[in-house]
Amino acid sequence: MRATVMFEAGDVRIENVPDPKIIEPTDAIISVTRACICGSDLWPYKNMERTETSRVMGHEAIGVVEDVGAEVRTIKRGDLVIMPFAFSDGTCEFCHDGLQTSCVHGGFFGTMETAGAQAEAVRIPQADGTLFRLEVEKENELMPSLLTLSDVMGTGHHAAATAKVGPGKKVAVVGDGAVGLCGVIAARRLGAEQIILLGRHADRIALAKEFGATDVVSERGDEAVERAHELTGGSGVHSVLECVGLDQSMETAIKIARPGGAVGRVGVPQHESMPASEPAFYNNITVSGGPAPVRAYIEELLPDVLEGKIQPGRVLDRTVGLDGVPDGYRAMNERKAIKVMVRP
Ligand SMILES: [Zn+2]
């Protein structure tokens, strides 16, 4: 089959690779009908060193189940399913806690260990716990929004949930990428009164306003902190959704939180230590977040997608076939596309 293979930074190609096969009796194989390129795929695209093993990319997909292992009980051939970016057994203590990204039998797609979904097909470990069956037609117009439940919408929701967004709260969203935009949707959905987007790209700002952003801060660093305080009567926001992962964005996130506020971080941190430890301490800021257990959130978010109350699929502003995937990476890296949908 054909798949997207990353060899090193800047070198991503469509290659012929062996077809995925059932290895464990708990596996399933799905043919991919929709996948996407993620902002987090841009980190290896920028930094990956050449290694012995190349990496089949992609961790967000919708597909049709083609085969299941002998111990798969709830998923069957022909099912249309969402593949969340992490696999999980659905039965361990952390899965029961709704934290599937910490599953004791879990892992992540599109890594060196587990092949990803920017491909014609993909092997799904722990199929019963991982896959979410959809009861809609394969070519439903809601497909882009349903696809975001595999990562970005669930991740934006996780940022909002861990930042304790609720009715009447003042909220800031740091980052205007696909996750930040979904964070705006999530904050609005959870009843935030004020939603300040920190971003600089005109097209993304326009979309954020449609999603419910009430204010925009395009400054950076101390100026951004000052501006956010001005917009909140001097006190800062209750909840900050950190959707970037860089030191500067984390520092800004902590400094714009009001005393007693919370930061929900979903941007993959690019450094070991956490910045702004001192203001976080003196202002009693809760710093939370991490890899989103999107599998846990599908049930909560799905009805709003099916009813058209939220339209996170609008962040997918370009569609390519497999051959167009390398161009898709380039477009996202150059900020010419917010997020690229792949139709293998
Ligand atoms: Zn588990």
mmCIF file of C-alpha atoms and ligand atoms in Angstrom:
data_model
loop_
_atom_site.group_PDB
_atom_site.id
_atom_site.type_symbol
_atom_site.label_atom_id
_atom_site.label_comp_id
_atom_site.label_asym_id
_atom_site.label_seq_id
_atom_site.Cartn_x
_atom_site.Cartn_y
_atom_site.Cartn_z
ATOM 1 C CA MET A 1 0.000 0.000 0.000
ATOM 2 C CA ARG A 2 0.975 3.637 -0.220
ATOM 3 C CA ALA A 3 1.809 5.621 2.881
ATOM 4 C CA THR A 4 3.388 8.893 4.018
ATOM 5 C CA VAL A 5 6.926 8.240 5.210
ATOM 6 C CA MET A 6 9.106 10.753 7.046
ATOM 7 C CA PHE A 7 12.839 10.095 6.644
ATOM 8 C CA GLU A 8 14.231 13.217 8.261
ATOM 9 C CA ALA A 9 13.418 16.870 8.665
ATOM 10 C CA GLY A 10 11.962 18.235 5.436
ATOM 11 C CA ASP A 11 11.983 14.824 3.737
ATOM 12 C CA VAL A 12 8.477 13.396 3.675
ATOM 13 C CA ARG A 13 7.449 11.158 0.755
ATOM 14 C CA ILE A 14 4.725 8.833 -0.443
ATOM 15 C CA GLU A 15 6.222 5.335 -0.550
ATOM 16 C CA ASN A 16 5.100 1.780 -1.112
ATOM 17 C CA VAL A 17 5.201 -0.042 2.226
ATOM 18 C CA PRO A 18 3.978 -3.530 3.268
ATOM 19 C CA ASP A 19 0.221 -3.794 3.857
ATOM 20 C CA PRO A 20 -0.686 -3.705 7.556
ATOM 21 C CA LYS A 21 -1.607 -7.096 9.001
ATOM 22 C CA ILE A 22 -3.251 -8.372 12.172
ATOM 23 C CA ILE A 23 -0.401 -9.045 14.612
ATOM 24 C CA GLU A 24 -2.196 -9.309 17.956
ATOM 25 C CA PRO A 25 -5.666 -10.898 18.317
ATOM 26 C CA THR A 26 -6.911 -7.538 19.670
ATOM 27 C CA ASP A 27 -5.934 -5.690 16.446
ATOM 28 C CA ALA A 28 -8.083 -4.413 13.619
ATOM 29 C CA ILE A 29 -7.142 -3.136 10.169
ATOM 30 C CA ILE A 30 -8.955 -0.119 8.770
ATOM 31 C CA SER A 31 -8.861 1.343 5.289
ATOM 32 C CA VAL A 32 -8.468 5.078 5.723
ATOM 33 C CA THR A 33 -11.205 7.251 4.180
ATOM 34 C CA ARG A 34 -10.051 10.512 5.814
ATOM 35 C CA ALA A 35 -6.860 11.498 7.598
ATOM 36 C CA CYS A 36 -5.131 14.788 8.269
ATOM 37 C CA ILE A 37 -1.816 16.481 8.825
ATOM 38 C CA CYS A 38 -1.393 17.757 12.369
ATOM 39 C CA GLY A 39 0.456 20.794 13.671
ATOM 40 C CA SER A 40 2.449 18.348 15.811
ATOM 41 C CA ASP A 41 3.617 16.577 12.599
ATOM 42 C CA LEU A 42 5.480 19.793 11.842
ATOM 43 C CA TRP A 43 7.873 19.240 14.764
ATOM 44 C CA PRO A 44 9.527 16.171 13.121
ATOM 45 C CA TYR A 45 9.141 17.915 9.767
ATOM 46 C CA LYS A 46 11.359 20.654 11.183
ATOM 47 C CA ASN A 47 13.651 18.684 13.516
ATOM 48 C CA MET A 48 13.761 14.929 12.835
ATOM 49 C CA GLU A 49 17.245 13.450 12.473
ATOM 50 C CA ARG A 50 17.803 10.710 9.918
ATOM 51 C CA THR A 51 17.594 7.288 11.567
ATOM 52 C CA GLU A 52 17.681 3.612 10.553
ATOM 53 C CA THR A 53 13.902 3.329 10.631
ATOM 54 C CA SER A 54 11.664 5.754 8.813
ATOM 55 C CA ARG A 55 8.332 6.780 10.249
ATOM 56 C CA VAL A 56 4.843 6.313 8.736
ATOM 57 C CA MET A 57 3.080 9.527 9.724
ATOM 58 C CA GLY A 58 -0.452 10.419 10.760
ATOM 59 C CA HIS A 59 -2.489 9.983 13.916
ATOM 60 C CA GLU A 60 -5.979 11.201 13.025
ATOM 61 C CA ALA A 61 -8.352 9.200 10.871
ATOM 62 C CA ILE A 62 -11.760 7.947 9.953
ATOM 63 C CA GLY A 63 -11.889 4.616 8.176
ATOM 64 C CA VAL A 64 -13.734 1.406 7.449
ATOM 65 C CA VAL A 65 -12.868 -1.767 9.334
ATOM 66 C CA GLU A 66 -11.473 -4.329 6.897
ATOM 67 C CA ASP A 67 -10.342 -7.075 9.274
ATOM 68 C CA VAL A 68 -10.378 -7.851 12.994
ATOM 69 C CA GLY A 69 -8.335 -10.177 15.205
ATOM 70 C CA ALA A 70 -9.831 -13.211 16.967
ATOM 71 C CA GLU A 71 -10.345 -11.420 20.301
ATOM 72 C CA VAL A 72 -12.028 -8.259 18.966
ATOM 73 C CA ARG A 73 -15.601 -8.220 20.297
ATOM 74 C CA THR A 74 -17.351 -4.910 19.656
ATOM 75 C CA ILE A 75 -15.859 -3.791 16.340
ATOM 76 C CA LYS A 76 -16.688 -5.657 13.148
ATOM 77 C CA ARG A 77 -15.860 -5.593 9.446
ATOM 78 C CA GLY A 78 -17.602 -2.794 7.596
ATOM 79 C CA ASP A 79 -17.908 -0.482 10.616
ATOM 80 C CA LEU A 80 -17.150 3.190 9.974
ATOM 81 C CA VAL A 81 -14.905 4.303 12.834
ATOM 82 C CA ILE A 82 -12.996 7.227 14.302
ATOM 83 C CA MET A 83 -9.364 6.453 15.129
ATOM 84 C CA PRO A 84 -8.217 8.702 18.012
ATOM 85 C CA PHE A 85 -4.539 9.651 18.009
ATOM 86 C CA ALA A 86 -3.769 7.288 20.889
ATOM 87 C CA PHE A 87 -4.744 3.631 21.168
ATOM 88 C CA SER A 88 -6.053 2.263 24.450
ATOM 89 C CA ASP A 89 -7.597 -0.933 25.813
ATOM 90 C CA GLY A 90 -10.612 0.778 27.373
ATOM 91 C CA THR A 91 -10.408 -1.473 30.434
ATOM 92 C CA CYS A 92 -7.420 -0.489 32.604
ATOM 93 C CA GLU A 93 -7.656 1.825 35.608
ATOM 94 C CA PHE A 94 -6.603 4.903 33.640
ATOM 95 C CA CYS A 95 -9.064 4.206 30.827
ATOM 96 C CA HIS A 96 -11.762 3.885 33.498
ATOM 97 C CA ASP A 97 -10.663 7.302 34.783
ATOM 98 C CA GLY A 98 -11.161 8.706 31.282
ATOM 99 C CA LEU A 99 -7.429 9.159 30.737
ATOM 100 C CA GLN A 100 -6.895 6.858 27.767
ATOM 101 C CA THR A 101 -3.629 8.567 26.835
ATOM 102 C CA SER A 102 -2.150 6.941 29.964
ATOM 103 C CA CYS A 103 -3.511 3.450 29.150
ATOM 104 C CA VAL A 104 -1.214 0.691 30.440
ATOM 105 C CA HIS A 105 -1.553 -1.073 27.067
ATOM 106 C CA GLY A 106 -1.677 2.154 25.080
ATOM 107 C CA GLY A 107 0.495 4.093 22.697
ATOM 108 C CA PHE A 108 0.430 6.631 19.909
ATOM 109 C CA PHE A 109 -0.058 6.345 16.155
ATOM 110 C CA GLY A 110 2.411 7.784 13.668
ATOM 111 C CA THR A 111 5.449 7.085 15.837
ATOM 112 C CA MET A 112 8.571 5.007 15.265
ATOM 113 C CA GLU A 113 6.800 2.115 17.021
ATOM 114 C CA THR A 114 3.304 2.282 15.541
ATOM 115 C CA ALA A 115 2.607 3.174 11.914
ATOM 116 C CA GLY A 116 0.296 6.080 11.223
ATOM 117 C CA ALA A 117 -2.785 6.878 9.196
ATOM 118 C CA GLN A 118 -1.605 9.146 6.357
ATOM 119 C CA ALA A 119 -1.815 5.928 4.373
ATOM 120 C CA GLU A 120 -4.253 3.681 2.555
ATOM 121 C CA ALA A 121 -4.666 1.502 5.633
ATOM 122 C CA VAL A 122 -3.529 1.280 9.235
ATOM 123 C CA ARG A 123 -3.254 -1.377 11.944
ATOM 124 C CA ILE A 124 -5.226 -0.504 15.097
ATOM 125 C CA PRO A 125 -3.947 -2.068 18.336
ATOM 126 C CA GLN A 126 -6.558 -2.609 21.072
ATOM 127 C CA ALA A 127 -9.346 -2.141 18.528
ATOM 128 C CA ASP A 128 -12.247 -2.552 20.980
ATOM 129 C CA GLY A 129 -10.983 0.179 23.288
ATOM 130 C CA THR A 130 -9.561 2.456 20.624
ATOM 131 C CA LEU A 131 -12.090 2.730 17.818
ATOM 132 C CA PHE A 132 -15.360 4.631 18.050
ATOM 133 C CA ARG A 133 -18.097 3.403 15.718
ATOM 134 C CA LEU A 134 -20.038 6.057 13.790
ATOM 135 C CA GLU A 135 -23.664 5.549 12.774
ATOM 136 C CA VAL A 136 -23.508 7.849 9.739
ATOM 137 C CA GLU A 137 -23.022 7.427 6.007
ATOM 138 C CA LYS A 138 -19.436 7.143 4.787
ATOM 139 C CA GLU A 139 -19.697 10.295 2.658
ATOM 140 C CA ASN A 140 -21.665 12.407 5.118
ATOM 141 C CA GLU A 141 -21.051 16.182 4.784
ATOM 142 C CA LEU A 142 -20.162 16.257 8.480
ATOM 143 C CA MET A 143 -17.062 14.161 7.811
ATOM 144 C CA PRO A 144 -14.493 16.984 8.315
ATOM 145 C CA SER A 145 -15.998 17.864 11.705
ATOM 146 C CA LEU A 146 -16.227 14.192 12.709
ATOM 147 C CA LEU A 147 -12.573 13.809 11.727
ATOM 148 C CA THR A 148 -11.560 16.535 14.191
ATOM 149 C CA LEU A 149 -12.884 14.339 17.017
ATOM 150 C CA SER A 150 -9.809 12.146 16.428
ATOM 151 C CA ASP A 151 -7.597 14.935 17.738
ATOM 152 C CA VAL A 152 -7.913 18.711 17.408
ATOM 153 C CA MET A 153 -11.474 19.227 18.666
ATOM 154 C CA GLY A 154 -10.921 16.802 21.548
ATOM 155 C CA THR A 155 -7.600 18.472 22.276
ATOM 156 C CA GLY A 156 -9.123 21.962 22.281
ATOM 157 C CA HIS A 157 -11.827 20.663 24.595
ATOM 158 C CA HIS A 158 -9.205 19.144 26.890
ATOM 159 C CA ALA A 159 -7.402 22.480 27.090
ATOM 160 C CA ALA A 160 -10.679 24.147 28.062
ATOM 161 C CA ALA A 161 -11.646 21.428 30.541
ATOM 162 C CA THR A 162 -8.273 21.406 32.307
ATOM 163 C CA ALA A 163 -8.244 25.233 32.338
ATOM 164 C CA LYS A 164 -11.582 24.999 34.194
ATOM 165 C CA VAL A 165 -13.591 26.968 31.639
ATOM 166 C CA GLY A 166 -17.201 27.404 32.707
ATOM 167 C CA PRO A 167 -20.186 29.735 32.415
ATOM 168 C CA GLY A 168 -19.292 33.414 32.779
ATOM 169 C CA LYS A 169 -15.535 32.830 32.793
ATOM 170 C CA LYS A 170 -12.978 35.060 31.092
ATOM 171 C CA VAL A 171 -10.815 32.904 28.873
ATOM 172 C CA ALA A 172 -7.688 33.352 26.755
ATOM 173 C CA VAL A 173 -6.586 31.003 23.997
ATOM 174 C CA VAL A 174 -2.879 31.150 23.191
ATOM 175 C CA GLY A 175 -2.277 30.067 19.590
ATOM 176 C CA ASP A 176 -4.361 30.373 16.440
ATOM 177 C CA GLY A 177 -3.589 26.969 14.922
ATOM 178 C CA ALA A 178 -6.248 24.293 14.466
ATOM 179 C CA VAL A 179 -6.150 23.335 18.154
ATOM 180 C CA GLY A 180 -6.386 26.946 19.323
ATOM 181 C CA LEU A 181 -9.358 27.509 17.031
ATOM 182 C CA CYS A 182 -11.014 24.369 18.398
ATOM 183 C CA GLY A 183 -10.180 25.694 21.867
ATOM 184 C CA VAL A 184 -12.265 28.780 21.048
ATOM 185 C CA ILE A 185 -15.161 26.503 20.038
ATOM 186 C CA ALA A 186 -14.748 24.527 23.263
ATOM 187 C CA ALA A 187 -14.609 27.638 25.471
ATOM 188 C CA ARG A 188 -17.755 29.047 23.867
ATOM 189 C CA ARG A 189 -19.472 25.674 24.182
ATOM 190 C CA LEU A 190 -18.673 25.556 27.903
ATOM 191 C CA GLY A 191 -20.189 28.984 28.449
ATOM 192 C CA ALA A 192 -17.224 31.384 28.575
ATOM 193 C CA GLU A 193 -18.270 35.031 28.659
ATOM 194 C CA GLN A 194 -15.114 36.521 27.162
ATOM 195 C CA ILE A 195 -12.735 34.667 24.827
ATOM 196 C CA ILE A 196 -9.483 36.418 23.955
ATOM 197 C CA LEU A 197 -7.547 34.860 21.093
ATOM 198 C CA LEU A 198 -3.795 35.418 21.031
ATOM 199 C CA GLY A 199 -2.863 35.054 17.372
ATOM 200 C CA ARG A 200 -1.487 36.928 14.400
ATOM 201 C CA HIS A 201 -2.860 35.403 11.213
ATOM 202 C CA ALA A 202 -5.766 37.323 9.649
ATOM 203 C CA ASP A 203 -7.537 34.273 8.188
ATOM 204 C CA ARG A 204 -7.364 32.390 11.480
ATOM 205 C CA ILE A 205 -8.493 35.403 13.499
ATOM 206 C CA ALA A 206 -11.514 35.761 11.229
ATOM 207 C CA LEU A 207 -12.437 32.110 11.789
ATOM 208 C CA ALA A 208 -11.863 32.430 15.547
ATOM 209 C CA LYS A 209 -14.325 35.330 15.655
ATOM 210 C CA GLU A 210 -16.914 33.197 13.882
ATOM 211 C CA PHE A 211 -16.249 30.470 16.433
ATOM 212 C CA GLY A 212 -16.874 32.871 19.314
ATOM 213 C CA ALA A 213 -13.687 34.827 20.077
ATOM 214 C CA THR A 214 -14.660 38.213 21.525
ATOM 215 C CA ASP A 215 -11.227 39.870 21.494
ATOM 216 C CA VAL A 216 -7.927 39.440 19.696
ATOM 217 C CA VAL A 217 -4.401 40.121 20.932
ATOM 218 C CA SER A 218 -1.764 40.061 18.209
ATOM 219 C CA GLU A 219 1.122 41.382 20.300
ATOM 220 C CA ARG A 220 3.671 39.010 21.793
ATOM 221 C CA GLY A 221 5.531 38.689 25.092
ATOM 222 C CA ASP A 222 5.080 41.458 27.666
ATOM 223 C CA GLU A 223 2.959 43.531 25.292
ATOM 224 C CA ALA A 224 0.535 40.637 24.923
ATOM 225 C CA VAL A 225 0.354 40.268 28.701
ATOM 226 C CA GLU A 226 -0.340 43.987 29.092
ATOM 227 C CA ARG A 227 -3.040 43.954 26.422
ATOM 228 C CA ALA A 228 -4.777 40.916 27.932
ATOM 229 C CA HIS A 229 -4.843 42.638 31.308
ATOM 230 C CA GLU A 230 -6.328 45.768 29.739
ATOM 231 C CA LEU A 231 -9.075 43.654 28.194
ATOM 232 C CA THR A 232 -9.974 42.108 31.546
ATOM 233 C CA GLY A 233 -10.141 45.191 33.731
ATOM 234 C CA GLY A 234 -6.588 44.660 34.903
ATOM 235 C CA SER A 235 -6.990 41.288 36.598
ATOM 236 C CA GLY A 236 -6.275 38.695 33.917
ATOM 237 C CA VAL A 237 -8.351 35.708 32.802
ATOM 238 C CA HIS A 238 -9.725 32.784 34.782
ATOM 239 C CA SER A 239 -8.691 30.207 32.210
ATOM 240 C CA VAL A 240 -5.885 30.020 29.666
ATOM 241 C CA LEU A 241 -5.751 27.418 26.906
ATOM 242 C CA GLU A 242 -2.087 27.007 25.932
ATOM 243 C CA CYS A 243 -2.133 25.557 22.408
ATOM 244 C CA VAL A 244 1.428 26.173 21.176
ATOM 245 C CA GLY A 245 4.041 24.509 23.404
ATOM 246 C CA LEU A 246 6.876 27.024 23.165
ATOM 247 C CA ASP A 247 8.499 28.636 26.203
ATOM 248 C CA GLN A 248 7.286 32.088 25.260
ATOM 249 C CA SER A 249 3.671 30.986 24.790
ATOM 250 C CA MET A 250 3.706 29.168 28.140
ATOM 251 C CA GLU A 251 5.180 32.185 29.871
ATOM 252 C CA THR A 252 2.506 34.415 28.344
ATOM 253 C CA ALA A 253 -0.187 31.904 29.349
ATOM 254 C CA ILE A 254 0.865 31.967 33.001
ATOM 255 C CA LYS A 255 1.247 35.747 33.108
ATOM 256 C CA ILE A 256 -2.211 36.479 31.699
ATOM 257 C CA ALA A 257 -3.961 34.168 34.166
ATOM 258 C CA ARG A 258 -5.530 35.987 37.110
ATOM 259 C CA PRO A 259 -4.571 34.929 40.646
ATOM 260 C CA GLY A 260 -6.193 31.570 41.312
ATOM 261 C CA GLY A 261 -6.618 30.959 37.585
ATOM 262 C CA ALA A 262 -5.765 27.862 35.597
ATOM 263 C CA VAL A 263 -3.726 27.058 32.503
ATOM 264 C CA GLY A 264 -4.669 24.014 30.410
ATOM 265 C CA ARG A 265 -1.688 23.130 28.245
ATOM 266 C CA VAL A 266 -2.073 20.994 25.138
ATOM 267 C CA GLY A 267 0.778 22.372 23.032
ATOM 268 C CA VAL A 268 3.488 19.699 23.075
ATOM 269 C CA PRO A 269 6.266 21.297 25.177
ATOM 270 C CA GLN A 270 9.499 21.691 23.271
ATOM 271 C CA HIS A 271 11.664 22.033 26.380
ATOM 272 C CA GLU A 272 12.185 20.069 29.580
ATOM 273 C CA SER A 273 11.547 22.790 32.130
ATOM 274 C CA MET A 274 8.438 24.878 32.538
ATOM 275 C CA PRO A 275 8.886 28.660 32.286
ATOM 276 C CA ALA A 276 7.327 31.295 34.550
ATOM 277 C CA SER A 277 7.491 29.109 37.641
ATOM 278 C CA GLU A 278 7.698 32.137 39.910
ATOM 279 C CA PRO A 279 4.571 34.024 38.757
ATOM 280 C CA ALA A 280 2.744 30.671 38.634
ATOM 281 C CA PHE A 281 3.638 30.150 42.303
ATOM 282 C CA TYR A 282 2.898 33.603 43.629
ATOM 283 C CA ASN A 283 -0.434 33.809 41.806
ATOM 284 C CA ASN A 284 -1.602 30.341 42.816
ATOM 285 C CA ILE A 285 -1.990 29.326 39.178
ATOM 286 C CA THR A 286 -3.057 25.757 38.475
ATOM 287 C CA VAL A 287 -1.055 24.382 35.562
ATOM 288 C CA SER A 288 -2.742 21.343 34.084
ATOM 289 C CA GLY A 289 -3.316 19.630 30.744
ATOM 290 C CA GLY A 290 -1.329 17.146 28.697
ATOM 291 C CA PRO A 291 -2.061 14.687 25.896
ATOM 292 C CA ALA A 292 -5.834 14.851 25.493
ATOM 293 C CA PRO A 293 -7.809 11.664 26.102
ATOM 294 C CA VAL A 294 -9.835 12.389 22.971
ATOM 295 C CA ARG A 295 -11.365 8.888 23.049
ATOM 296 C CA ALA A 296 -13.128 9.916 26.262
ATOM 297 C CA TYR A 297 -14.499 13.113 24.760
ATOM 298 C CA ILE A 298 -16.018 11.739 21.535
ATOM 299 C CA GLU A 299 -19.267 10.767 23.235
ATOM 300 C CA GLU A 300 -19.651 14.235 24.760
ATOM 301 C CA LEU A 301 -18.797 16.202 21.607
ATOM 302 C CA LEU A 302 -20.406 13.993 18.952
ATOM 303 C CA PRO A 303 -24.038 15.115 19.488
ATOM 304 C CA ASP A 304 -23.059 18.779 18.998
ATOM 305 C CA VAL A 305 -21.260 17.862 15.757
ATOM 306 C CA LEU A 306 -24.173 15.773 14.487
ATOM 307 C CA GLU A 307 -26.630 18.578 15.286
ATOM 308 C CA GLY A 308 -24.388 21.179 13.619
ATOM 309 C CA LYS A 309 -24.040 23.183 16.858
ATOM 310 C CA ILE A 310 -20.270 23.179 16.426
ATOM 311 C CA GLN A 311 -18.374 23.036 13.125
ATOM 312 C CA PRO A 312 -14.749 22.273 13.977
ATOM 313 C CA GLY A 313 -14.262 20.798 10.497
ATOM 314 C CA ARG A 314 -13.941 24.373 9.236
ATOM 315 C CA VAL A 315 -10.321 24.357 10.412
ATOM 316 C CA LEU A 316 -9.595 21.875 7.595
ATOM 317 C CA ASP A 317 -9.093 24.451 4.870
ATOM 318 C CA ARG A 318 -7.321 22.302 2.285
ATOM 319 C CA THR A 319 -7.903 18.772 0.993
ATOM 320 C CA VAL A 320 -5.327 16.609 -0.777
ATOM 321 C CA GLY A 321 -4.981 13.034 -1.993
ATOM 322 C CA LEU A 322 -2.018 10.961 -0.795
ATOM 323 C CA ASP A 323 0.157 12.367 -3.583
ATOM 324 C CA GLY A 324 -0.531 15.861 -2.280
ATOM 325 C CA VAL A 325 0.578 15.122 1.286
ATOM 326 C CA PRO A 326 4.186 16.405 0.930
ATOM 327 C CA ASP A 327 2.763 19.672 -0.459
ATOM 328 C CA GLY A 328 0.326 19.678 2.452
ATOM 329 C CA TYR A 329 3.191 19.573 4.948
ATOM 330 C CA ARG A 330 4.863 22.426 3.110
ATOM 331 C CA ALA A 331 1.669 24.502 3.077
ATOM 332 C CA MET A 332 1.096 24.028 6.806
ATOM 333 C CA ASN A 333 4.729 24.726 7.606
ATOM 334 C CA GLU A 334 4.556 27.971 5.614
ATOM 335 C CA ARG A 335 1.228 28.834 7.287
ATOM 336 C CA LYS A 336 -0.538 28.758 3.913
ATOM 337 C CA ALA A 337 -3.017 26.214 5.245
ATOM 338 C CA ILE A 338 -4.455 25.908 8.753
ATOM 339 C CA LYS A 339 -4.918 22.155 8.577
ATOM 340 C CA VAL A 340 -4.870 19.748 5.667
ATOM 341 C CA MET A 341 -7.339 16.895 5.188
ATOM 342 C CA VAL A 342 -6.107 13.811 3.353
ATOM 343 C CA ARG A 343 -8.341 11.560 1.266
ATOM 344 C CA PRO A 344 -6.187 8.519 0.483
HETATM 345 ZN ZN ZN B 1 -6.314 1.329 29.325
#
